[in-house]
Amino acid sequence: MCGIVGYIGRREANDLLIEGLHRLEYRGYDSAGISILHSGENLKSKIKNLKSKNHLVTVRALGKVENLEKKVGEKMKGSVGIAHTRWATHGKPSEKNAHPHTDCAGQIALVHNGIIENYNELKEDLVKQGHLFASETDTEVIAHLIEEHLKEKDDFEAAFTEALKHLRGTYGIAAVALSQPNKLFVARMGSPLLIGVGKDEYFVASDVSAVLAHTKRVVYLEDGERAVITRDGYVVKSGKIIQKKTVSDVEWSEKEAKRGGYPHFMLKEIFDQPESFADALRGRLLPDEGTARLGGLREVEKRLEGIRRIVIVSCGTSSYAGLVGKYMLEEYAGIPVEVEVASEFRYRKMMLDKYTAVLGISQSGETADTLAALREAKKKGALTLGIVNTVGSTIARETDAGVYNHAGPEVSVASTKAFTSQLAILALLTLYLGRKRGMSLVTGQRIARELLKLPRLMERIFVQSGTIKKLAKKYAHRKNYLYLGRKYNFPIALEGAIKVKEIAYVSAQGYPTGEMKHGPIALVDKDALALFIMPLDSVYEKSVSGLEEIKARGGTVLAITTEGNTALEKKADAVVYIPKTLEMLTPILSVIPLQLFAYHMSVALGYDVDRPRNLAKSVTVE
Ligand code: F6R
């Protein structure tokens, strides 16, 4: 999500860190910051009332790394430091929320990637103990927690280690301390972190692309490991045990490294989904209570109880997520839900009242039509809610309440990981509203536990990536593509079709399987490919009839079904499998083969996957 760079050596850290941040900019960012530890001699003329010889200087800036670079200037002299580009998760993008964060005394500075799930509890305790917070971030608690432990330990490494024990969630952390001017402290739990090994110098980075210009020798930290790095070496520990780490040689070019070794961002983002999906659930799912805790809705909890209807407004892929949400919310929360394309909704005469919640779903949080629809809804007295990926975006700011996806920046124009994270939030919302409206504890627990399994189940689909690639190549030149699904998988038919349209530029239709005979079946001939999304669910038999109708008319069928249903291989021309899960959650898995199919088709046809023609990532005009 965010980017971390650190340096300890004999060169000026400032230049190297800024350069490293520039190399991480492709990940998306909204602000950046840097802290340098340096000796007092350089500062005499620059900083008044300098008490100690060493000094820790932190500079942050909103927006591009370039803004930070301008602000930093001369005063950042020193050869130990840390830096960060932020992509907001807790607290809007602003200078005060940018990293590095410091403790009350300004003796510690640290940068963090990941999400601290229990930061609210920790912050409450720390405030009671007298700590003063300067930001709205989850990260700042770590600095104060270390400061608190320093009161007892008087040894930075021990206090750092102790603080880590209290954190729940994910982190990649790099820290510096005034009391330890020749050391860098790092730790990893669920968020990537590596040490770049140079000659008498070491780097720290969340991503190898930040260090490749200086070294190709890296040590990857594992979850639960922490390290103390000096100019002469590093010691990696897990608990009390010193770990012997292997130094790996990175063979990627700098360009490849930017995309984590993947040839395109879209493929990277498809493969990011187990992680981004887990991040969307993190700290929100209460499996034993069979419900979800959605902090962003706390303020409107009372109003939500009186809601009688939900209208979902969104565009493109986000509106297909909304359609899946409609099926989930109606079946499990018993609330009538309408899904409206925002560009239509905004110009219709809308029947809205204070008992209606209008829910905007948007990856960018800036889509003009969705924003306008929400503004209209607000004017008419409806409760407005958002499911938004980009923290601090206009939709996030203007809605009455909402939930962030936490999917991280999505660079490729074709949406993939944002879509599955939207489905994660809609499933959480279903649990949250459903349990308040009669969903049984057992049902809630079953859904919650199944949600937790999904990241692992997604990985099982990736194993078939090679098969899907071959199929995409084989079928890349058909005249017509018909995507067909029923019930929960009808929106996935729409999503599968939009993906190939936008990146492979072919004519594709998404339809409910049952609607086929009312028109689109006329398109079927030997040049048509029908993609059936038909897991073993409550409408499976009906989907089989639809498939037979296509086969009877000479069409080719590629079916996506549940693992074990090998009988389908006799009926379809090709079959791709998804693991078994609850019917309401099947779209979260069935969309993945279709994302891969579209990706491989685009590559096979030689198109620019990440930047398709005529499209923009954020559609801020009508
Ligand atoms: C398709 C795609 C678009 C967006 C749509 C809405 O892959 O990316 O259809 O889903 O433009 O964008 P957001 O979600 O940013 O409002």
XYZ file of C-alpha atoms and ligand atoms in Angstrom:
638
model
C 0.000 0.000 0.000
C 2.324 2.732 1.231
C 6.048 2.827 0.587
C 8.897 2.662 3.093
C 12.572 3.487 2.529
C 15.333 3.677 5.112
C 19.078 4.252 4.953
C 22.106 3.890 7.187
C 25.599 4.374 5.768
C 28.135 7.011 5.010
C 26.383 8.957 2.284
C 23.791 11.735 2.648
C 20.593 9.882 3.531
C 18.358 12.688 2.316
C 19.144 12.302 -1.394
C 18.977 8.525 -1.290
C 15.682 8.465 0.571
C 14.012 10.977 -1.721
C 15.227 9.013 -4.738
C 13.843 5.823 -3.157
C 10.484 7.514 -2.580
C 10.353 8.557 -6.232
C 10.826 4.918 -7.192
C 7.884 3.922 -5.002
C 5.576 6.594 -6.360
C 3.995 4.213 -8.884
C 2.168 2.583 -5.978
C 0.041 5.660 -5.519
C 0.488 8.137 -2.717
C -1.167 11.160 -1.226
C 1.605 12.510 0.966
C 5.195 11.818 1.907
C 7.645 12.450 4.708
C 11.201 11.943 5.867
C 13.112 11.878 9.169
C 16.866 12.232 9.353
C 19.112 11.699 12.327
C 22.093 13.937 12.143
C 24.876 15.415 14.088
C 24.573 18.947 15.405
C 27.547 20.479 13.650
C 25.675 20.994 10.441
C 22.844 22.726 12.149
C 24.324 25.581 14.081
C 22.964 28.207 11.783
C 19.707 26.446 10.977
C 18.037 25.325 14.178
C 17.745 27.552 17.212
C 18.067 26.302 20.803
C 19.708 23.077 19.775
C 20.131 21.156 23.025
C 22.007 18.032 22.018
C 24.679 17.453 19.441
C 22.431 15.041 17.584
C 19.120 15.984 16.200
C 16.121 14.282 14.648
C 14.429 16.331 11.956
C 11.142 15.359 10.370
C 9.569 16.993 7.328
C 6.223 16.034 5.763
C 4.322 17.268 2.754
C 0.956 16.710 1.201
C 0.868 15.464 -2.386
C 3.789 14.415 -4.527
C 7.277 13.461 -3.378
C 8.357 16.508 -5.366
C 6.578 18.712 -2.807
C 8.508 17.019 -0.031
C 11.755 17.401 -1.930
C 11.233 21.158 -2.231
C 10.424 21.470 1.442
C 13.348 19.427 2.725
C 16.167 21.565 1.356
C 19.486 21.880 3.117
C 18.542 21.229 6.687
C 18.321 17.459 6.273
C 21.985 16.548 6.582
C 22.808 13.160 8.047
C 23.484 9.582 7.079
C 20.687 7.748 8.916
C 17.032 8.192 8.070
C 13.633 6.861 7.127
C 11.042 8.011 4.618
C 7.529 7.126 3.518
C 4.949 7.684 0.805
C 1.463 7.351 2.200
C -1.733 6.033 0.733
C -4.241 6.908 3.426
C -6.094 4.226 5.395
C -6.798 5.926 8.745
C -7.146 9.684 8.646
C -7.439 11.745 5.482
C -4.431 12.698 3.393
C -2.873 15.712 5.114
C 0.493 16.904 6.290
C -0.191 15.976 9.902
C -1.296 12.455 8.948
C 1.750 11.876 6.732
C 4.540 9.689 8.135
C 7.010 9.653 9.871
C 5.154 9.921 13.176
C 6.856 10.850 16.393
C 6.365 10.422 20.145
C 5.520 13.315 22.493
C 9.174 14.151 23.119
C 10.161 14.041 19.450
C 12.854 11.465 20.269
C 11.461 8.702 18.069
C 10.330 8.779 14.448
C 8.782 5.890 12.606
C 7.087 4.910 9.370
C 4.559 2.123 9.018
C 2.717 0.167 6.347
C -0.311 -1.932 7.248
C -3.232 -1.521 9.601
C -3.129 -1.565 13.400
C -6.508 -3.099 14.242
C -6.494 -2.259 17.939
C -5.210 1.303 17.596
C -8.342 2.795 19.134
C -7.945 0.807 22.355
C -4.227 1.536 22.478
C -4.784 5.230 21.825
C -7.386 5.517 24.594
C -4.943 3.999 27.112
C -2.055 6.149 25.922
C -4.144 9.321 26.130
C -5.060 8.400 29.721
C -1.336 8.034 30.416
C -0.858 11.605 29.207
C 0.315 11.106 25.599
C -0.570 13.858 23.165
C -1.488 12.780 19.644
C -0.843 14.955 16.633
C -2.515 12.876 13.893
C -5.593 10.756 13.193
C -3.532 7.755 12.110
C -3.262 4.275 13.536
C 0.533 4.518 13.100
C 1.122 7.231 15.669
C 0.138 4.883 18.524
C 3.282 2.847 17.818
C 5.579 5.805 18.508
C 3.786 6.624 21.768
C 3.696 2.982 22.782
C 7.472 2.737 22.415
C 7.829 5.982 24.379
C 5.649 4.507 27.126
C 7.738 1.337 27.316
C 10.920 3.381 27.395
C 9.806 4.626 30.815
C 10.360 1.113 32.186
C 13.037 -0.268 29.887
C 15.445 2.574 29.203
C 16.699 0.588 26.214
C 15.254 1.428 22.846
C 15.484 -2.043 21.340
C 13.729 -3.581 24.348
C 10.991 -0.927 24.312
C 10.523 -1.368 20.556
C 10.220 -5.146 20.957
C 7.799 -4.777 23.865
C 5.609 -2.322 21.933
C 5.331 -4.754 19.014
C 3.806 -7.338 21.348
C 0.829 -5.060 21.916
C 0.019 -4.480 18.263
C -2.755 -6.407 16.541
C -2.966 -6.241 12.766
C -0.340 -5.856 10.100
C 2.821 -3.845 9.997
C 6.083 -3.144 8.279
C 7.854 -0.616 10.518
C 11.102 1.319 10.245
C 12.126 3.505 13.186
C 14.947 5.770 14.292
C 15.659 7.103 17.784
C 17.674 10.065 18.949
C 19.195 7.953 21.717
C 20.496 5.478 19.088
C 21.903 7.728 16.369
C 23.715 4.898 14.587
C 20.920 2.385 14.289
C 17.800 1.627 12.271
C 15.065 -0.537 13.808
C 12.653 -2.493 11.649
C 9.907 -5.091 12.116
C 7.540 -7.027 9.922
C 4.143 -8.637 10.429
C 2.049 -9.135 7.307
C 3.478 -6.165 5.428
C 6.576 -6.666 3.248
C 9.919 -5.371 4.395
C 13.457 -6.068 3.231
C 17.013 -5.016 3.961
C 19.147 -3.964 0.995
C 22.769 -4.931 1.600
C 25.387 -2.521 0.261
C 29.063 -1.934 1.047
C 29.211 -0.287 4.489
C 25.662 0.806 3.956
C 22.218 -0.721 4.320
C 18.806 0.141 2.987
C 15.375 -0.767 4.224
C 12.403 -0.902 1.900
C 8.893 -2.191 1.578
C 9.569 -2.949 -2.050
C 12.755 -3.945 -3.818
C 12.298 -1.260 -6.484
C 13.307 1.373 -3.918
C 16.820 -0.054 -3.511
C 17.671 -1.656 -6.857
C 19.621 1.352 -8.100
C 22.088 0.795 -5.240
C 22.098 -2.919 -4.554
C 20.609 -6.110 -5.869
C 21.446 -8.015 -2.678
C 18.531 -8.193 -0.292
C 17.386 -9.938 2.854
C 13.638 -10.497 3.033
C 12.186 -10.316 6.528
C 9.508 -12.841 7.486
C 6.423 -12.182 9.587
C 7.324 -11.879 13.251
C 10.930 -10.856 12.538
C 12.581 -7.604 13.573
C 16.064 -6.274 12.938
C 18.567 -3.770 14.246
C 20.760 -2.375 11.490
C 24.038 -0.477 11.865
C 26.629 0.648 9.322
C 28.500 -2.588 9.975
C 25.727 -5.135 9.698
C 22.349 -6.281 10.886
C 20.895 -8.678 13.431
C 17.528 -10.229 12.657
C 15.562 -11.739 15.526
C 12.320 -13.597 15.927
C 11.353 -13.491 19.618
C 14.658 -13.976 21.429
C 16.203 -16.094 18.703
C 18.716 -14.655 16.254
C 17.811 -15.692 12.702
C 20.448 -16.596 10.149
C 19.172 -14.937 7.002
C 20.072 -15.660 3.426
C 21.043 -12.771 1.179
C 19.144 -13.103 -2.125
C 20.243 -11.712 -5.464
C 17.440 -9.877 -7.218
C 17.357 -10.454 -10.925
C 14.581 -8.051 -11.809
C 15.124 -4.971 -13.836
C 14.047 -1.745 -12.129
C 10.948 -1.610 -14.332
C 9.903 -5.152 -13.480
C 10.522 -4.542 -9.813
C 8.018 -1.703 -9.773
C 5.302 -4.177 -10.519
C 6.604 -6.731 -8.042
C 7.963 -8.814 -10.922
C 4.641 -8.974 -12.756
C 4.552 -7.882 -16.380
C 1.498 -5.672 -15.785
C -0.187 -3.971 -12.853
C -3.457 -5.716 -13.683
C -1.908 -9.143 -13.157
C -0.233 -7.955 -9.974
C -3.533 -6.592 -8.703
C -5.353 -9.840 -9.541
C -2.753 -11.746 -7.539
C -2.930 -9.133 -4.747
C -6.529 -10.129 -4.047
C -6.025 -12.642 -1.224
C -4.217 -9.864 0.642
C -6.511 -6.970 -0.294
C -9.574 -9.060 0.540
C -8.131 -9.952 3.942
C -7.317 -6.261 4.504
C -10.935 -5.310 3.837
C -12.063 -7.747 6.548
C -9.278 -6.942 8.982
C -10.442 -5.845 12.402
C -14.062 -5.797 11.256
C -15.219 -9.373 11.314
C -16.433 -10.865 14.608
C -16.713 -14.585 13.744
C -17.885 -15.741 17.169
C -20.612 -13.119 17.334
C -21.489 -13.786 13.678
C -21.405 -10.126 12.806
C -19.186 -7.230 11.725
C -17.958 -4.104 13.466
C -17.998 -1.187 11.046
C -16.472 1.808 12.796
C -17.343 4.135 9.928
C -21.070 3.548 10.460
C -21.040 4.072 14.225
C -22.277 7.654 14.019
C -25.346 6.727 11.970
C -26.138 3.475 13.792
C -29.470 4.743 15.177
C -30.576 6.101 11.802
C -29.650 2.881 10.056
C -31.955 0.960 12.369
C -34.946 2.842 10.920
C -33.931 2.384 7.269
C -36.557 0.636 5.146
C -34.859 0.639 1.756
C -31.369 0.943 0.271
C -30.574 2.432 -3.130
C -27.084 1.664 -4.417
C -25.648 4.208 -6.855
C -22.410 3.599 -8.737
C -20.881 3.107 -12.183
C -19.323 0.252 -14.162
C -17.615 -2.438 -12.142
C -18.614 -0.770 -8.873
C -22.272 -1.042 -9.871
C -21.860 -4.774 -10.521
C -20.490 -5.100 -7.003
C -23.623 -3.235 -5.925
C -25.783 -5.816 -7.707
C -24.132 -8.669 -5.806
C -24.733 -6.606 -2.661
C -28.425 -6.366 -3.526
C -28.722 -10.170 -3.634
C -26.827 -10.492 -0.335
C -28.717 -7.769 1.535
C -32.149 -8.862 0.361
C -31.555 -12.519 1.171
C -29.828 -12.110 4.520
C -30.806 -8.701 5.893
C -34.346 -8.592 4.497
C -33.982 -5.029 3.206
C -35.302 -4.065 -0.248
C -32.375 -2.883 -2.357
C -32.356 -1.148 -5.739
C -29.210 -0.746 -7.782
C -29.076 2.268 -10.057
C -26.417 3.335 -12.502
C -25.493 6.754 -11.106
C -25.691 8.559 -14.465
C -29.359 7.530 -14.766
C -30.321 7.961 -11.154
C -29.187 11.588 -11.006
C -31.640 12.727 -13.685
C -34.674 10.686 -12.669
C -37.434 11.806 -10.362
C -36.307 10.029 -7.254
C -38.599 8.829 -4.536
C -36.396 9.288 -1.527
C -37.085 9.957 2.117
C -35.337 9.808 5.446
C -36.014 6.063 5.647
C -33.945 5.447 2.510
C -30.185 4.973 2.594
C -28.407 5.826 -0.645
C -25.144 3.916 -0.821
C -22.466 5.096 -3.250
C -19.812 2.557 -4.229
C -16.660 3.948 -5.787
C -13.048 2.856 -5.971
C -11.758 6.346 -6.707
C -14.298 8.211 -4.607
C -14.266 10.874 -7.321
C -16.593 9.524 -10.036
C -18.643 12.535 -11.111
C -21.947 10.721 -11.684
C -21.816 8.832 -8.393
C -20.937 12.004 -6.549
C -23.767 13.964 -8.190
C -26.266 11.182 -7.423
C -25.227 11.200 -3.759
C -25.487 14.998 -3.572
C -29.030 14.831 -4.977
C -29.948 12.085 -2.526
C -28.643 14.136 0.373
C -30.680 17.152 -0.727
C -33.773 14.982 -0.657
C -33.179 13.932 2.925
C -31.857 10.396 2.387
C -29.060 9.002 4.522
C -25.961 8.855 2.296
C -23.336 6.173 2.741
C -20.147 5.285 0.888
C -18.021 2.239 0.165
C -14.878 3.924 -1.058
C -11.301 2.823 -1.576
C -9.584 6.208 -1.660
C -9.399 7.738 1.784
C -10.241 11.420 1.926
C -11.767 11.422 -1.585
C -14.776 13.638 -2.264
C -17.360 10.867 -1.899
C -15.746 9.734 1.338
C -15.904 13.286 2.673
C -19.385 14.192 1.529
C -21.357 11.082 2.547
C -22.898 10.927 6.018
C -20.934 7.790 6.862
C -19.090 4.979 5.144
C -16.640 2.127 5.062
C -13.253 2.142 3.384
C -12.140 -0.829 1.276
C -8.479 -0.759 2.342
C -7.588 -2.441 -0.971
C -4.564 -0.236 -1.523
C -4.018 1.801 -4.675
C -5.321 0.247 -7.865
C -3.086 1.338 -10.720
C -4.442 -0.636 -13.677
C -7.467 1.009 -15.289
C -9.429 -2.263 -15.245
C -10.698 -2.724 -11.727
C -9.957 -6.076 -10.070
C -8.909 -5.985 -6.436
C -11.147 -2.989 -5.717
C -14.124 -5.053 -6.948
C -13.489 -8.030 -4.658
C -12.850 -5.711 -1.732
C -16.178 -3.969 -2.454
C -17.792 -7.409 -2.242
C -16.009 -7.982 1.068
C -17.482 -4.768 2.484
C -20.952 -5.592 1.139
C -20.760 -8.997 2.841
C -19.718 -7.253 6.087
C -22.612 -4.815 5.700
C -24.976 -7.749 5.180
C -23.758 -9.311 8.421
C -23.939 -5.997 10.269
C -27.475 -5.116 9.138
C -28.691 -8.720 8.944
C -27.827 -9.540 12.550
C -29.782 -6.488 13.677
C -32.754 -7.635 11.586
C -33.263 -11.242 12.510
C -30.336 -13.140 10.964
C -29.579 -16.024 13.338
C -26.283 -16.261 15.189
C -25.521 -19.551 13.455
C -26.039 -18.057 9.982
C -23.907 -15.048 10.898
C -21.128 -17.268 12.203
C -21.249 -19.450 9.097
C -20.908 -16.454 6.767
C -18.168 -14.859 8.887
C -16.108 -18.043 9.049
C -16.475 -18.657 5.336
C -15.390 -15.093 4.573
C -12.174 -15.711 6.479
C -11.405 -18.742 4.318
C -11.742 -16.893 1.013
C -8.180 -15.507 0.681
C -6.868 -19.084 0.838
C -9.496 -20.285 -1.620
C -8.525 -17.514 -4.065
C -5.003 -18.929 -4.152
C -6.399 -22.242 -5.413
C -7.771 -20.470 -8.493
C -4.390 -18.931 -9.297
C -3.021 -22.436 -9.823
C -5.165 -22.602 -12.987
C -3.731 -19.366 -14.385
C -1.744 -21.321 -17.015
C -4.882 -23.175 -18.201
C -6.839 -19.916 -18.380
C -4.008 -18.324 -20.370
C -4.177 -21.149 -22.939
C -7.966 -20.812 -23.175
C -7.732 -17.027 -23.593
C -5.250 -17.488 -26.452
C -7.367 -20.176 -28.057
C -10.578 -18.153 -27.925
C -9.145 -14.674 -28.488
C -10.548 -14.346 -32.016
C -14.224 -15.152 -31.620
C -16.856 -12.847 -33.071
C -19.101 -12.784 -30.014
C -18.621 -13.353 -26.329
C -21.659 -14.104 -24.208
C -21.186 -14.053 -20.446
C -24.026 -15.822 -18.667
C -24.801 -16.253 -14.992
C -27.789 -16.567 -12.709
C -28.664 -15.135 -9.315
C -25.452 -14.210 -7.430
C -23.441 -14.820 -10.571
C -25.486 -12.693 -12.943
C -23.507 -9.566 -11.873
C -20.322 -11.584 -12.490
C -21.475 -12.143 -16.080
C -21.693 -8.357 -16.417
C -18.300 -7.922 -14.803
C -16.662 -10.600 -16.978
C -18.044 -8.902 -20.089
C -16.928 -5.386 -19.137
C -13.388 -6.655 -18.471
C -12.891 -8.082 -21.989
C -14.606 -5.088 -23.571
C -12.320 -2.588 -21.909
C -8.961 -4.301 -22.267
C -9.357 -6.742 -25.186
C -11.720 -4.514 -27.239
C -14.097 -7.324 -28.200
C -17.845 -7.270 -28.350
C -19.156 -9.004 -25.236
C -22.564 -9.221 -23.624
C -23.311 -9.980 -20.002
C -26.746 -11.524 -19.478
C -28.776 -13.433 -16.918
C -28.730 -17.008 -18.264
C -32.521 -17.154 -18.201
C -32.794 -14.079 -20.443
C -30.817 -15.624 -23.264
C -33.772 -17.059 -25.073
C -35.416 -13.622 -25.123
C -32.962 -12.288 -27.666
C -29.208 -12.854 -27.330
C -29.392 -16.530 -28.282
C -29.749 -15.298 -31.869
C -26.042 -14.372 -31.671
C -25.020 -17.971 -31.122
C -23.211 -19.696 -33.965
C -19.877 -21.453 -34.339
C -18.009 -18.157 -33.891
C -19.595 -17.423 -30.518
C -18.056 -18.224 -27.170
C -20.420 -18.539 -24.218
C -18.845 -18.239 -20.790
C -21.118 -19.794 -18.190
C -20.635 -18.923 -14.546
C -22.378 -21.841 -12.923
C -21.128 -22.973 -9.511
C -23.028 -25.783 -7.796
C -25.637 -23.497 -6.263
C -29.419 -23.298 -5.953
C -29.826 -22.491 -9.676
C -27.237 -24.888 -11.056
C -29.689 -27.200 -12.844
C -31.263 -24.233 -14.610
C -27.835 -23.080 -15.783
C -27.199 -26.547 -17.218
C -30.343 -26.186 -19.367
C -29.056 -22.840 -20.641
C -25.712 -24.425 -21.496
C -27.394 -27.226 -23.452
C -29.332 -24.646 -25.471
C -26.066 -22.988 -26.551
C -24.422 -26.289 -27.403
C -27.460 -27.329 -29.443
C -26.935 -24.226 -31.598
C -23.291 -24.861 -32.331
C -21.803 -22.442 -29.773
C -18.614 -23.117 -27.818
C -18.940 -23.187 -24.025
C -16.382 -22.327 -21.386
C -17.841 -23.079 -17.954
C -16.778 -21.964 -14.501
C -18.028 -24.349 -11.870
C -17.307 -25.764 -8.436
C -14.325 -28.061 -7.830
C -15.323 -31.688 -8.085
C -18.092 -31.118 -10.628
C -16.132 -32.926 -13.312
C -19.362 -34.167 -14.925
C -19.573 -30.788 -16.640
C -16.466 -31.609 -18.674
C -18.694 -33.834 -20.832
C -21.051 -30.968 -21.670
C -18.759 -27.916 -21.936
C -15.780 -27.420 -24.259
C -13.613 -26.270 -21.374
C -14.074 -26.047 -17.603
C -12.354 -23.891 -14.986
C -12.913 -24.660 -11.314
C -13.490 -22.529 -8.253
C -13.443 -23.887 -4.692
C -16.695 -24.559 -2.887
C -18.049 -21.772 -0.690
C -21.405 -20.359 0.400
C -23.640 -19.405 -2.518
C -23.636 -15.706 -1.571
C -19.829 -15.661 -1.616
C -19.322 -17.499 -4.934
C -19.000 -14.213 -6.926
C -15.855 -13.363 -4.955
C -14.236 -16.489 -6.408
C -15.955 -16.841 -9.788
C -14.839 -13.379 -10.919
C -11.147 -14.311 -10.668
C -10.996 -16.716 -13.671
C -12.794 -14.038 -15.703
C -10.299 -11.356 -14.676
C -7.473 -13.686 -15.727
C -9.246 -14.579 -18.969
C -9.622 -10.891 -19.920
C -6.025 -10.162 -18.937
C -4.561 -13.010 -20.990
C -6.777 -12.163 -23.952
C -5.578 -8.578 -23.921
C -1.947 -9.761 -23.784
C -2.554 -12.301 -26.566
C -4.024 -9.580 -28.763
C -1.105 -7.277 -28.030
C -2.926 -4.445 -26.269
C -1.820 -2.075 -23.532
C -3.409 -3.936 -20.615
C -2.943 -1.312 -17.933
C -3.843 1.701 -20.034
C -6.638 0.725 -22.413
C -7.654 3.184 -25.094
C -10.324 5.833 -24.441
C -10.519 5.100 -20.713
C -9.399 6.852 -17.545
C -8.925 5.432 -14.068
C -10.948 8.114 -12.404
C -13.907 9.516 -14.348
C -14.308 12.966 -12.860
C -16.401 14.338 -15.720
C -19.971 13.575 -16.621
C -14.009 -1.187 -14.986
C -13.832 0.060 -14.262
C -14.905 1.092 -14.318
C -15.121 1.682 -12.907
C -16.113 2.859 -12.961
C -16.419 3.407 -11.599
O -12.924 -2.028 -14.832
O -12.823 0.256 -13.652
O -16.081 0.572 -14.821
O -15.591 0.683 -12.067
O -15.586 3.880 -13.765
O -15.284 3.911 -10.985
P -15.224 4.167 -9.434
O -15.370 2.844 -8.742
O -13.898 4.800 -9.189
O -16.369 5.065 -9.082
